[in-house]
Every structure is written in C-alpha cells, then in structure tokens.
C-alpha atoms as one frame of an Amber mdcrd trajectory, in Angstrom:
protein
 113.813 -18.751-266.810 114.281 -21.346-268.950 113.982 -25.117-267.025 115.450
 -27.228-269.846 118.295 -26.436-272.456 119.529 -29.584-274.255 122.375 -29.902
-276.398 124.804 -32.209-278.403 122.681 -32.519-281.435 124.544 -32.897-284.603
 124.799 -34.918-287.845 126.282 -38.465-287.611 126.807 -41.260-289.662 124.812
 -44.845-289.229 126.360 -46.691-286.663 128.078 -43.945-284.761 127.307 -42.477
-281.569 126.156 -39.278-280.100 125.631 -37.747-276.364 122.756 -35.348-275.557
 123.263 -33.696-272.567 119.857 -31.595-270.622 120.505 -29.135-268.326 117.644
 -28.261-265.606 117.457 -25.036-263.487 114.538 -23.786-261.693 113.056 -26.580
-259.855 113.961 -29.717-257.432 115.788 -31.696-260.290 116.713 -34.431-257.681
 113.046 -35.280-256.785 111.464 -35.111-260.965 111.483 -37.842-263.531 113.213
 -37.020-266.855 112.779 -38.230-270.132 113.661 -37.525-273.867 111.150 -37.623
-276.139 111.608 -37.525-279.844 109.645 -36.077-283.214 110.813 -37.103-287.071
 109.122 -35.232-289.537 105.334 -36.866-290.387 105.958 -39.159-287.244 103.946
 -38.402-283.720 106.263 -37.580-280.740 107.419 -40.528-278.589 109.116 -41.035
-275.362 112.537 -42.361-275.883 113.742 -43.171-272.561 112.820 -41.941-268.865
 114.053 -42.219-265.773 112.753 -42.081-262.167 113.827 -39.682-259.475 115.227
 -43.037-257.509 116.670 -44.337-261.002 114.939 -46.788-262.475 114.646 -46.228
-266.239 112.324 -47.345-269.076 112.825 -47.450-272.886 110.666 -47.601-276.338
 111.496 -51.050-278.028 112.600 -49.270-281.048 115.973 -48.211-279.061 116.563
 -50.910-276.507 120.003 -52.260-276.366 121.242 -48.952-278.008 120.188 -45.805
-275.732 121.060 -45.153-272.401 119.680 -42.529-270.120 121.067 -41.227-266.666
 121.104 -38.764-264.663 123.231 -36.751-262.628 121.839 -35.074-259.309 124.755
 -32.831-258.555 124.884 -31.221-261.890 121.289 -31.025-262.443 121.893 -32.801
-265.692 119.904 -35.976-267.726 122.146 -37.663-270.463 121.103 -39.601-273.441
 123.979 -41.866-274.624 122.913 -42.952-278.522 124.995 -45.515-279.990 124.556
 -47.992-283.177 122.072 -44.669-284.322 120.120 -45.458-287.281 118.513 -43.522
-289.764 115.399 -43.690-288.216 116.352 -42.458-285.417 116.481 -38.536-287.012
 114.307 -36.412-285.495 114.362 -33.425-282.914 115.143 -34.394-279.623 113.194
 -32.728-276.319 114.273 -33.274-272.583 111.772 -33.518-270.364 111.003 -33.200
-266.335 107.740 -34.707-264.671 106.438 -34.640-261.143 105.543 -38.744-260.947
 107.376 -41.583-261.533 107.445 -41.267-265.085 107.346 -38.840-267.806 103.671
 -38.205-269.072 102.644 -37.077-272.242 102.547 -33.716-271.068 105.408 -33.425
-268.859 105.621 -30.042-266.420 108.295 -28.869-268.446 110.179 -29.379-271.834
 112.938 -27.694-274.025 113.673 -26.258-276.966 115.090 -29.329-278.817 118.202
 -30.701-280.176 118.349 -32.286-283.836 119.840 -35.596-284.468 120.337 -36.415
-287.935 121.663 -39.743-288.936 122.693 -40.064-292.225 123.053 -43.529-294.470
C-alpha cells in the first residue's frame, strides 16, 4: 500500500506554470488535511500550502499570490496549481495527509516526491 503517489513534476521555464496532482488510497481522504511540502538542495523542508478537511487553506509567504491548493473528495486527489514559478522554487515536492486541521511537521503519511525544476 502506498497512501500518496504525486505526480506532474517536470522542468519549466521562469514564469510558467505547472500542476502537481496527489493521489491518496488507503485511508478516509475526505476527513485528513493535505499539504505539499517542499525540499531544495541545502534548504530545510517547508510546508508549501495545506488545506483543511472542510477547506480552508494556508500558504508560506514565499508563494502567496502564485500557488493554489485544492482538493477533490470524489477522486481522492490534492492539487497544487504553480504559476509565475521561480527559480527558487526548485526543489522536490512531497504530498502530504494529517489527522488535524493542518499538516504537522510530521504528517501521518507522505510520498515519494515529485521534482520541480525551474530554470532561468
């Protein structure tokens, strides 16, 4: 079993867009809070953007305005829309599922990862 398996990772130019998509199995997706967290190379991990079981959503400073998470009960699937990307935002991205209303540090589960590479 395998509770997270993101994709839609790939190699974009500054300013363009990508769509990560995070597919859950195995649990009560409908009552968790997901998240995407991120790690760059020499950089800690952060948390991106989360969102509530009831929808409500939260987002580091650093990608306010540009990132957009949701969430899709039915499918069992989280989204993170990326647009205006930035160099700085390369790094490997990790979905994420918690029990509360937000996405702790150590979250129940996690996946693999997905790389995002933004070049200049």
């Amino acid at each position: 079993q395998v509770p997270l398996v993101e994709s839609g990772g790939g190699l974009v130019q500054a300013g363009g867009s990508l769509r990560l998509s995070c597919a859950a199995s195995g649990f009560s997706f409908s009552w968790y809070a997901m998240g995407w967290f991120r790690q760059a190379p020499g950089k800690e991990r952060e948390l991106v953007a989360c969102i509530s079981s009831s929808g409500s959503t939260t987002y580091a400073d650093s990608v306010k305005g540009r990132f957009t998470i949701s969430r899709d009960n039915a499918k069992k699937t989280v989204y993170l829309q990326m647009n205006s990307l930035k160099p700085e935002d390369t790094a490997v991205y990790y979905c994420a599922a918690d029990t509360v209303v937000v996405v702790r540090t150590n979250p129940t589960y996690w996946g693999q990862g997905t790389q995002v590479t933004v070049s200049s």
